[in-house]
Short mmCIF file of C-alpha atoms in Angstrom, two decimals:
data_model
loop_
_atom_site.label_atom_id
_atom_site.label_comp_id
_atom_site.label_asym_id
_atom_site.label_seq_id
_atom_site.Cartn_x
_atom_site.Cartn_y
_atom_site.Cartn_z
CA MET A 1 -39.49 88.26 80.27
CA LEU A 2 -40.46 84.84 78.99
CA LYS A 3 -43.71 83.07 79.84
CA VAL A 4 -44.24 79.41 78.95
CA LEU A 5 -47.46 77.38 79.19
CA TRP A 6 -47.31 73.62 78.90
CA TRP A 7 -49.77 70.78 79.33
CA THR A 8 -48.77 68.10 81.85
CA GLY A 9 -51.61 65.71 81.11
CA ASP A 10 -53.79 66.77 84.03
CA GLY A 11 -53.45 70.55 83.87
CA LEU A 12 -51.49 73.53 82.62
CA CYS A 13 -48.26 74.82 84.15
CA LEU A 14 -46.98 78.39 83.84
CA LEU A 15 -43.31 79.33 83.98
CA ALA A 16 -42.22 82.97 84.00
CA LYS A 17 -38.54 83.87 83.82
CA ARG A 18 -36.62 87.13 83.49
CA LEU A 19 -32.90 87.24 82.78
CA GLU A 20 -30.84 89.57 84.97
CA ARG A 21 -28.45 90.08 82.06
CA GLY A 22 -28.24 88.82 78.52
CA ARG A 23 -31.26 88.15 76.37
CA PHE A 24 -33.54 85.39 75.20
CA VAL A 25 -32.78 84.29 71.63
CA TRP A 26 -36.18 83.54 70.11
CA PRO A 27 -36.62 81.38 66.97
CA GLN A 28 -38.28 82.93 63.91
CA ALA A 29 -42.07 82.36 63.88
CA ASP A 30 -42.78 81.78 60.18
CA SER A 31 -46.27 80.29 60.62
CA GLY A 32 -47.38 82.41 63.59
CA SER A 33 -46.30 79.87 66.19
CA VAL A 34 -43.01 78.42 67.36
CA ALA A 35 -42.30 74.75 68.09
CA LEU A 36 -39.22 74.05 70.19
CA THR A 37 -37.41 70.82 70.95
CA PRO A 38 -36.75 70.11 74.64
CA ALA A 39 -33.07 70.98 74.06
CA GLN A 40 -33.96 74.32 72.41
CA LEU A 41 -36.34 75.20 75.28
CA SER A 42 -33.67 74.34 77.84
CA MET A 43 -31.10 76.57 76.11
CA LEU A 44 -33.66 79.37 75.69
CA LEU A 45 -34.45 79.33 79.42
CA GLU A 46 -30.73 79.41 80.30
CA GLY A 47 -30.07 82.40 78.03
CA ILE A 48 -28.01 80.34 75.56
CA ASP A 49 -28.21 81.10 71.84
CA TRP A 50 -29.47 77.72 70.54
CA ARG A 51 -28.16 78.52 67.03
CA ARG A 52 -24.61 78.86 68.41
CA PRO A 53 -24.59 77.22 71.86
CA GLU A 54 -22.74 79.65 74.10
CA ARG A 55 -24.06 81.75 76.95
CA THR A 56 -25.10 85.33 76.18
CA TRP A 57 -24.01 86.21 79.75
CA ARG A 58 -22.27 84.19 82.45
CA PRO A 59 -22.40 85.08 86.16
CA THR A 60 -19.01 86.02 87.59
CA SER A 61 -19.57 84.77 91.15
CA ALA A 62 -22.19 84.04 93.75
CA LEU A 63 -22.06 86.05 96.94
#
């Protein structure tokens, strides 16, 4: 599960996401915190390895 807090200028927003399959590829936290670019955050939330952009799992079909 991934939880993200971000400041919108007038308050905080919370996003919680759990992947059905695959995994989140988290960057190394050398200084105790992690700073992500918008592109890295987008790929992280989609379950894409941002170091090698390809999905860790792709749905086969929607029922």
